[in-house]
Coordinates of N, CA and C in Angstrom, one line a residue:
X298 N 62.8 -50.1 -7.7 CA 63.0 -51.5 -8.2 C 64.4 -51.7 -8.7
X299 N 65.1 -50.7 -9.2 CA 66.4 -50.8 -9.8 C 67.4 -51.3 -8.7
X300 N 67.4 -50.7 -7.5 CA 68.3 -51.1 -6.5 C 68.0 -52.5 -6.0
X301 N 66.7 -52.7 -5.8 CA 66.3 -54.1 -5.4 C 66.6 -55.1 -6.4
X302 N 66.5 -54.7 -7.7 CA 66.8 -55.7 -8.8 C 68.3 -56.0 -8.7
X303 N 69.1 -55.0 -8.4 CA 70.5 -55.3 -8.3 C 70.8 -56.3 -7.2
X304 N 70.1 -56.1 -6.0 CA 70.3 -57.0 -4.9 C 69.8 -58.4 -5.2
X305 N 68.6 -58.4 -5.8 CA 68.1 -59.7 -6.2 C 69.0 -60.5 -7.2
X306 N 69.6 -59.7 -8.1 CA 70.5 -60.3 -9.1 C 71.8 -60.8 -8.3
X307 N 72.3 -60.1 -7.4 CA 73.4 -60.5 -6.6 C 73.1 -61.7 -5.8
X308 N 71.9 -61.8 -5.2 CA 71.4 -62.9 -4.4 C 71.3 -64.1 -5.3
X309 N 70.8 -64.0 -6.5 CA 70.7 -65.1 -7.5 C 72.1 -65.6 -7.9
X310 N 73.0 -64.7 -8.1 CA 74.4 -65.1 -8.4 C 75.0 -65.9 -7.3
X311 N 74.7 -65.5 -6.0 CA 75.2 -66.3 -4.9 C 74.6 -67.7 -4.9
X312 N 73.3 -67.8 -5.1 CA 72.6 -69.0 -5.1 C 73.1 -70.0 -6.2
X313 N 73.2 -69.4 -7.4 CA 73.7 -70.2 -8.5 C 75.1 -70.7 -8.3
X314 N 76.0 -69.8 -7.7 CA 77.4 -70.1 -7.4 C 77.4 -71.3 -6.4
X315 N 76.6 -71.2 -5.4 CA 76.5 -72.3 -4.4 C 76.1 -73.6 -5.1
X316 N 75.1 -73.6 -5.9 CA 74.7 -74.9 -6.5 C 75.6 -75.4 -7.6
X317 N 76.2 -74.4 -8.3 CA 77.1 -74.8 -9.4 C 78.4 -75.3 -8.8
X318 N 78.8 -75.0 -7.6 CA 80.0 -75.5 -7.0 C 79.9 -77.0 -6.8
X319 N 78.6 -77.5 -6.7 CA 78.4 -78.9 -6.6 C 78.4 -79.7 -7.9
X320 N 78.0 -78.9 -9.0 CA 77.9 -79.6 -10.3 C 79.1 -79.4 -11.2
X321 N 80.0 -78.5 -10.7 CA 81.2 -78.2 -11.5 C 81.0 -77.1 -12.6
X322 N 79.8 -76.6 -12.7 CA 79.5 -75.5 -13.7 C 80.0 -74.2 -13.1
X323 N 80.2 -73.2 -14.0 CA 80.6 -71.9 -13.6 C 79.5 -70.9 -13.9
X324 N 79.3 -69.9 -13.1 CA 78.4 -68.8 -13.4 C 79.1 -67.7 -14.1
X325 N 78.9 -67.7 -15.4 CA 79.5 -66.7 -16.3 C 78.4 -65.8 -16.8
X326 N 78.8 -64.9 -17.7 CA 77.8 -63.9 -18.3 C 76.7 -64.7 -19.1
X327 N 77.1 -65.6 -20.0 CA 76.2 -66.3 -20.8 C 75.3 -67.2 -19.9
X328 N 75.8 -67.9 -19.0 CA 75.1 -68.7 -18.0 C 74.0 -67.8 -17.4
X329 N 74.4 -66.6 -16.8 CA 73.5 -65.8 -16.1 C 72.4 -65.2 -17.0
X330 N 72.7 -64.9 -18.2 CA 71.7 -64.4 -19.2 C 70.6 -65.4 -19.4
X331 N 71.0 -66.7 -19.5 CA 70.0 -67.7 -19.8 C 69.2 -68.1 -18.6
X332 N 69.8 -68.1 -17.4 CA 69.0 -68.5 -16.2 C 68.1 -67.4 -15.8
X333 N 68.5 -66.1 -15.9 CA 67.6 -65.0 -15.6 C 66.4 -65.0 -16.6
X334 N 66.7 -65.2 -17.8 CA 65.6 -65.3 -18.8 C 64.6 -66.4 -18.4
X335 N 65.1 -67.6 -18.1 CA 64.3 -68.7 -17.7 C 63.5 -68.5 -16.4
X336 N 64.2 -67.9 -15.4 CA 63.5 -67.5 -14.1 C 62.4 -66.5 -14.4
X337 N 62.7 -65.6 -15.2 CA 61.6 -64.6 -15.6 C 60.4 -65.3 -16.2
X338 N 60.7 -66.3 -17.0 CA 59.6 -67.0 -17.7 C 58.8 -67.8 -16.7
X339 N 59.4 -68.1 -15.5 CA 58.6 -68.8 -14.5 C 58.1 -67.9 -13.4
X340 N 58.1 -66.6 -13.7 CA 57.4 -65.6 -12.9 C 58.3 -64.7 -12.0
X341 N 59.6 -64.9 -12.0 CA 60.4 -64.0 -11.2 C 60.7 -62.8 -12.0
X342 N 59.8 -61.8 -11.9 CA 59.9 -60.7 -12.8 C 60.9 -59.6 -12.3
X343 N 62.0 -59.6 -13.0 CA 63.0 -58.6 -12.8 C 63.0 -57.4 -13.8
X344 N 62.0 -57.5 -14.7 CA 61.8 -56.4 -15.7 C 62.9 -56.3 -16.7
X345 N 63.6 -57.4 -17.0 CA 64.6 -57.4 -18.1 C 63.9 -57.7 -19.4
X346 N 64.2 -57.0 -20.5 CA 63.7 -57.3 -21.8 C 64.8 -58.1 -22.5
X347 N 64.3 -59.2 -23.1 CA 65.2 -60.1 -23.8 C 64.9 -60.1 -25.3
X348 N 65.9 -60.2 -26.1 CA 65.7 -60.4 -27.6 C 66.7 -61.5 -28.0
X349 N 66.5 -62.0 -29.2 CA 67.3 -63.1 -29.6 C 68.7 -62.6 -30.0
X350 N 69.7 -63.3 -29.7 CA 71.1 -62.9 -29.9 C 71.8 -64.1 -30.4
X351 N 73.1 -64.0 -30.8 CA 73.9 -65.1 -31.3 C 73.9 -66.3 -30.3
X352 N 73.9 -66.0 -29.0 CA 73.9 -67.1 -28.0 C 72.6 -67.3 -27.4
X353 N 71.5 -66.9 -28.0 CA 70.2 -67.1 -27.4 C 69.6 -65.8 -26.8
X354 N 68.6 -65.9 -26.0 CA 68.0 -64.7 -25.4 C 69.1 -63.9 -24.7
X355 N 69.0 -62.6 -24.9 CA 70.0 -61.7 -24.3 C 69.4 -60.4 -23.9
X356 N 69.8 -59.8 -22.8 CA 69.3 -58.6 -22.3 C 70.5 -57.6 -22.1
X357 N 70.5 -56.5 -22.8 CA 71.6 -55.5 -22.6 C 71.5 -54.9 -21.2
X358 N 70.2 -54.8 -20.7 CA 70.0 -54.2 -19.4 C 70.7 -55.1 -18.3
X359 N 70.5 -56.4 -18.5 CA 71.1 -57.4 -17.5 C 72.7 -57.3 -17.6
X360 N 73.2 -57.2 -18.8 CA 74.6 -57.0 -19.0 C 75.1 -55.8 -18.2
X361 N 74.4 -54.7 -18.4 CA 74.7 -53.5 -17.7 C 74.7 -53.7 -16.2
X362 N 73.6 -54.3 -15.7 CA 73.5 -54.6 -14.2 C 74.6 -55.4 -13.7
X363 N 75.1 -56.4 -14.4 CA 76.2 -57.2 -14.0 C 77.4 -56.4 -13.8
X364 N 77.7 -55.5 -14.7 CA 78.8 -54.6 -14.6 C 78.7 -53.6 -13.5
X365 N 77.4 -53.1 -13.2 CA 77.2 -52.2 -12.1 C 77.4 -53.0 -10.8
X366 N 77.1 -54.2 -10.7 CA 77.4 -55.0 -9.5 C 78.9 -55.1 -9.3
X367 N 79.6 -55.2 -10.4 CA 81.1 -55.3 -10.3 C 81.6 -53.9 -9.8
X368 N 81.1 -52.8 -10.3 CA 81.6 -51.5 -9.9 C 81.2 -51.2 -8.5
X369 N 80.1 -51.8 -8.0 CA 79.8 -51.6 -6.6 C 80.4 -52.7 -5.7
X370 N 81.2 -53.5 -6.2 CA 82.0 -54.5 -5.5 C 81.1 -55.6 -4.9
X371 N 80.0 -55.9 -5.5 CA 79.1 -56.9 -5.1 C 79.5 -58.2 -5.8
X372 N 80.1 -58.2 -6.9 CA 80.6 -59.3 -7.6 C 82.0 -59.0 -8.2
X373 N 82.7 -60.0 -8.5 CA 84.0 -59.9 -9.2 C 83.9 -60.7 -10.5
X374 N 84.2 -60.1 -11.6 CA 84.2 -60.7 -12.9 C 85.6 -61.2 -13.3
X375 N 85.8 -62.5 -13.3 CA 87.1 -63.0 -13.5 C 87.2 -63.6 -14.9
X376 N 88.0 -62.9 -15.8 CA 88.2 -63.5 -17.1 C 89.0 -64.8 -17.1
X377 N 88.5 -65.8 -17.7 CA 89.1 -67.1 -17.6 C 90.2 -67.3 -18.6
X378 N 89.8 -67.3 -19.9 CA 90.8 -67.6 -21.0 C 90.7 -66.5 -22.0
X379 N 90.3 -65.3 -21.7 CA 90.1 -64.3 -22.6 C 88.8 -64.4 -23.4
X380 N 88.1 -65.5 -23.2 CA 86.8 -65.7 -24.0 C 85.7 -65.8 -23.0
X381 N 85.9 -66.5 -21.9 CA 84.8 -66.7 -20.9 C 85.1 -65.9 -19.7
X382 N 84.0 -65.7 -18.9 CA 84.1 -64.9 -17.6 C 83.4 -65.7 -16.6
X383 N 84.0 -65.7 -15.4 CA 83.3 -66.2 -14.2 C 82.9 -65.1 -13.3
X384 N 81.6 -65.1 -12.9 CA 81.1 -64.1 -12.0 C 81.1 -64.6 -10.6
X385 N 81.8 -64.0 -9.7 CA 82.0 -64.5 -8.4 C 81.4 -63.5 -7.4
X386 N 80.4 -63.9 -6.6 CA 79.8 -63.0 -5.7 C 80.7 -62.7 -4.5
X387 N 80.8 -61.4 -4.1 CA 81.5 -61.0 -3.0 C 80.7 -61.2 -1.7
X388 N 81.3 -61.5 -0.6 CA 80.5 -61.7 0.6 C 80.3 -60.3 1.2
X389 N 79.0 -59.9 1.1 CA 78.7 -58.5 1.7 C 77.4 -58.7 2.4
X390 N 77.5 -59.2 3.7 CA 76.4 -59.6 4.5 C 75.4 -58.5 4.7
X391 N 75.8 -57.3 4.8 CA 74.9 -56.2 5.1 C 73.9 -56.0 4.1
X392 N 74.2 -56.2 2.8 CA 73.3 -55.9 1.7 C 72.1 -56.9 1.7
X393 N 72.2 -58.1 2.2 CA 71.1 -59.0 2.3 C 69.9 -58.4 3.1
X394 N 70.2 -57.7 4.1 CA 69.1 -57.1 4.9 C 68.3 -56.1 4.2
X395 N 68.8 -55.6 3.1 CA 68.1 -54.6 2.3 C 67.1 -55.2 1.3
X396 N 67.2 -56.5 1.2 CA 66.2 -57.2 0.4 C 64.8 -57.2 1.1
X397 N 63.8 -56.7 0.5 CA 62.5 -56.7 1.1 C 61.9 -58.1 1.4
X398 N 61.0 -58.1 2.3 CA 60.3 -59.4 2.6 C 59.7 -60.0 1.3
X399 N 59.1 -59.1 0.5 CA 58.5 -59.5 -0.8 C 59.5 -60.1 -1.7
X400 N 60.7 -59.4 -1.8 CA 61.8 -59.9 -2.7 C 62.2 -61.3 -2.3
X401 N 62.4 -61.5 -1.0 CA 62.9 -62.8 -0.4 C 61.8 -63.9 -0.7
X402 N 60.6 -63.6 -0.5 CA 59.5 -64.5 -0.7 C 59.5 -64.9 -2.2
X403 N 59.7 -63.9 -3.1 CA 59.7 -64.2 -4.5 C 60.8 -65.1 -4.9
X404 N 62.0 -64.9 -4.4 CA 63.1 -65.7 -4.7 C 63.1 -67.1 -4.0
X405 N 62.6 -67.1 -2.8 CA 62.6 -68.3 -2.0 C 61.4 -69.2 -2.2
X406 N 60.6 -69.0 -3.2 CA 59.4 -69.9 -3.4 C 60.0 -71.2 -3.8
X407 N 59.3 -72.3 -3.4 CA 59.8 -73.6 -3.7 C 60.0 -73.8 -5.2
X408 N 59.1 -73.3 -6.1 CA 59.3 -73.4 -7.5 C 60.6 -72.8 -8.0
X409 N 60.9 -71.6 -7.5 CA 62.1 -70.9 -8.0 C 63.3 -71.5 -7.4
X410 N 63.3 -72.0 -6.2 CA 64.5 -72.6 -5.6 C 64.8 -73.9 -6.3
X411 N 63.7 -74.7 -6.6 CA 63.9 -76.0 -7.4 C 64.4 -75.7 -8.8
X412 N 63.9 -74.6 -9.4 CA 64.4 -74.3 -10.7 C 65.9 -73.9 -10.7
X413 N 66.3 -73.1 -9.7 CA 67.7 -72.7 -9.6 C 68.5 -73.9 -9.5
X414 N 68.1 -74.9 -8.6 CA 68.9 -76.1 -8.5 C 68.9 -76.9 -9.8
X415 N 67.8 -77.0 -10.5 CA 67.8 -77.8 -11.8 C 68.7 -77.1 -12.8
X416 N 68.5 -75.8 -12.9 CA 69.3 -75.0 -14.0 C 70.8 -75.1 -13.7
X417 N 71.2 -75.2 -12.4 CA 72.6 -75.3 -12.1 C 73.3 -76.5 -12.6
X418 N 72.5 -77.5 -12.9 CA 73.1 -78.8 -13.4 C 73.5 -78.7 -14.9
X419 N 73.1 -77.6 -15.6 CA 73.4 -77.4 -17.0 C 74.6 -76.4 -17.2
X420 N 75.4 -76.6 -18.2 CA 76.4 -75.7 -18.5 C 75.9 -74.6 -19.4
X421 N 76.7 -73.5 -19.7 CA 76.2 -72.4 -20.4 C 75.7 -72.8 -21.8
X422 N 76.3 -73.7 -22.5 CA 75.9 -74.1 -23.8 C 74.6 -74.8 -23.8
X423 N 74.4 -75.7 -22.8 CA 73.1 -76.4 -22.7 C 72.0 -75.4 -22.4
X424 N 72.3 -74.4 -21.5 CA 71.3 -73.4 -21.2 C 71.0 -72.5 -22.4
X425 N 72.0 -72.3 -23.2 CA 71.8 -71.5 -24.4 C 70.7 -72.2 -25.3
X426 N 70.8 -73.5 -25.4 CA 69.9 -74.3 -26.2 C 68.5 -74.2 -25.6
X427 N 68.4 -74.5 -24.3 CA 67.1 -74.6 -23.6 C 66.4 -73.2 -23.7
X428 N 67.1 -72.1 -23.4 CA 66.5 -70.8 -23.5 C 66.1 -70.4 -24.9
X429 N 67.0 -70.8 -25.9 CA 66.6 -70.5 -27.3 C 65.4 -71.3 -27.7
X430 N 65.3 -72.5 -27.4 CA 64.1 -73.3 -27.7 C 62.8 -72.7 -27.1
X431 N 62.9 -72.3 -25.8 CA 61.8 -71.6 -25.2 C 61.5 -70.3 -25.9
X432 N 62.5 -69.5 -26.2 CA 62.3 -68.2 -26.9 C 61.6 -68.5 -28.3
X433 N 62.0 -69.5 -29.0 CA 61.4 -69.8 -30.3 C 59.9 -70.2 -30.1
X434 N 59.6 -71.0 -29.1 CA 58.3 -71.4 -28.8 C 57.4 -70.2 -28.5
X435 N 57.9 -69.3 -27.7 CA 57.2 -68.1 -27.3 C 56.9 -67.2 -28.5
X436 N 57.9 -67.1 -29.4 CA 57.7 -66.3 -30.6 C 56.6 -66.9 -31.5
X437 N 56.6 -68.2 -31.6 CA 55.6 -68.9 -32.4 C 54.2 -68.6 -31.8
X438 N 54.1 -68.7 -30.5 CA 52.8 -68.4 -29.8 C 52.4 -67.0 -30.0
X439 N 53.3 -66.0 -29.9 CA 53.0 -64.6 -30.1 C 52.5 -64.4 -31.6
X440 N 53.1 -65.1 -32.5 CA 52.6 -65.0 -33.9 C 51.4 -65.7 -34.2
X441 N 50.8 -66.3 -33.2 CA 49.5 -67.0 -33.4 C 49.5 -68.4 -33.7
X442 N 50.6 -69.1 -33.6 CA 50.6 -70.5 -33.8 C 50.1 -71.2 -32.5
X443 N 48.8 -71.7 -32.7 CA 48.2 -72.3 -31.5 C 48.7 -73.7 -31.2
X444 N 48.8 -74.5 -32.2 CA 49.3 -75.9 -31.9 C 50.7 -76.0 -32.3
X445 N 51.6 -76.1 -31.3 CA 53.0 -76.2 -31.6 C 53.4 -77.7 -31.7
X446 N 54.2 -78.0 -32.7 CA 54.7 -79.4 -32.8 C 56.2 -79.3 -32.8
X447 N 56.8 -80.5 -32.4 CA 58.2 -80.6 -32.2 C 59.0 -80.3 -33.5
X448 N 58.4 -80.9 -34.6 CA 59.1 -80.8 -35.9 C 59.3 -79.3 -36.3
X449 N 58.3 -78.5 -36.1 CA 58.4 -77.1 -36.5 C 59.4 -76.3 -35.6
X450 N 59.3 -76.7 -34.3 CA 60.2 -76.0 -33.3 C 61.7 -76.4 -33.6
X451 N 61.9 -77.7 -33.9 CA 63.3 -78.1 -34.3 C 63.8 -77.4 -35.5
X452 N 62.9 -77.3 -36.5 CA 63.3 -76.5 -37.8 C 63.7 -75.1 -37.5
X453 N 62.9 -74.4 -36.6 CA 63.2 -73.0 -36.3 C 64.5 -72.9 -35.5
X454 N 64.7 -73.8 -34.6 CA 65.9 -73.7 -33.8 C 67.1 -74.0 -34.7
X455 N 67.0 -75.0 -35.5 CA 68.1 -75.3 -36.5 C 68.4 -74.1 -37.4
X456 N 67.4 -73.4 -37.8 CA 67.6 -72.2 -38.6 C 68.4 -71.1 -37.9
X457 N 68.1 -71.0 -36.6 CA 68.8 -70.0 -35.7 C 70.3 -70.5 -35.4
X458 N 70.4 -71.8 -35.1 CA 71.6 -72.3 -34.5 C 72.5 -73.1 -35.5
X459 N 72.0 -73.4 -36.7 CA 72.7 -74.2 -37.6 C 72.9 -75.6 -37.1
X460 N 74.1 -76.1 -37.2 CA 74.4 -77.4 -36.8 C 75.0 -77.5 -35.4
X461 N 74.9 -76.4 -34.6 CA 75.5 -76.4 -33.3 C 74.9 -77.4 -32.4
X462 N 73.6 -77.7 -32.5 CA 73.0 -78.7 -31.7 C 72.3 -79.8 -32.6
X463 N 72.3 -81.0 -32.1 CA 71.7 -82.1 -32.8 C 70.2 -82.1 -32.6
X464 N 69.4 -82.7 -33.4 CA 68.0 -82.8 -33.3 C 67.7 -83.5 -31.9
X465 N 68.5 -84.5 -31.5 CA 68.3 -85.2 -30.2 C 68.4 -84.2 -29.1
X466 N 69.5 -83.3 -29.1 CA 69.7 -82.3 -28.1 C 68.5 -81.3 -28.0
X467 N 68.0 -80.9 -29.2 CA 66.9 -80.0 -29.2 C 65.6 -80.7 -28.6
X468 N 65.4 -81.9 -28.9 CA 64.3 -82.7 -28.3 C 64.5 -82.8 -26.8
X469 N 65.7 -83.0 -26.3 CA 65.9 -83.0 -24.9 C 65.6 -81.7 -24.2
X470 N 65.9 -80.6 -24.9 CA 65.6 -79.3 -24.4 C 64.1 -79.1 -24.3
X471 N 63.4 -79.5 -25.3 CA 61.9 -79.4 -25.4 C 61.4 -80.2 -24.2
X472 N 61.9 -81.4 -24.0 CA 61.5 -82.3 -22.9 C 61.7 -81.6 -21.5
X473 N 62.8 -81.0 -21.3 CA 63.1 -80.3 -20.1 C 62.1 -79.2 -19.9
X474 N 61.8 -78.4 -20.9 CA 60.8 -77.3 -20.8 C 59.4 -77.8 -20.5
X475 N 59.1 -78.9 -21.1 CA 57.8 -79.5 -20.8 C 57.7 -80.0 -19.4
X476 N 58.7 -80.8 -19.0 CA 58.7 -81.4 -17.6 C 58.7 -80.3 -16.5
X477 N 59.3 -79.1 -16.8 CA 59.3 -78.1 -15.8 C 58.3 -77.0 -16.0
X478 N 57.2 -77.3 -16.8 CA 56.1 -76.5 -16.9 C 56.2 -75.2 -17.7
X479 N 57.2 -75.1 -18.5 CA 57.4 -73.9 -19.4 C 56.5 -74.0 -20.6
X480 N 56.3 -75.1 -21.2 CA 55.5 -75.3 -22.4 C 54.8 -76.6 -22.4
X481 N 53.8 -76.6 -23.3 CA 53.1 -77.9 -23.6 C 53.1 -78.0 -25.2
X482 N 53.7 -79.1 -25.6 CA 53.9 -79.3 -27.1 C 53.1 -80.6 -27.5
X483 N 52.6 -80.4 -28.7 CA 51.9 -81.6 -29.3 C 52.9 -82.4 -30.1
X484 N 52.8 -83.7 -30.1 CA 53.7 -84.6 -30.9 C 54.7 -84.0 -31.6

């Protein structure tokens, strides 16, 4: 799975880079952490474990795999301003043939392709909010909160993020998650 996971990750970086070139967004480390988290939530199981971090859901395993892709020359990590990084896939056509039929079917399902396209329209900060809201909702469910309401979710996100996002932005993130089948929220 490890080698296939690296190839799937490389393939996802290629797909996001292609779609982001149309939206003007960049595929960086934070961006990739959030989209992989959300793709896993929709069933693309790459076996990454995520925990909450300053910028939302984060996987140290994913961070390690990104750097392994760079060491294997499948991607180039371009530091932009000393603070952000852009991850650029290298063209390595031979590696695509090593993706199994199952891997390709998993990635190329209509639901995953549509989600990749939708997520590409958001920048890293917007994805941070969407992924954090989803993470909060899932933690509430795990703790046995059956009926989720927007007010409680907004309070929990505000507690994590402070004033970084307005209530309206948090509501928009909830709406995106509802419209894309991640969650169902009561009033």
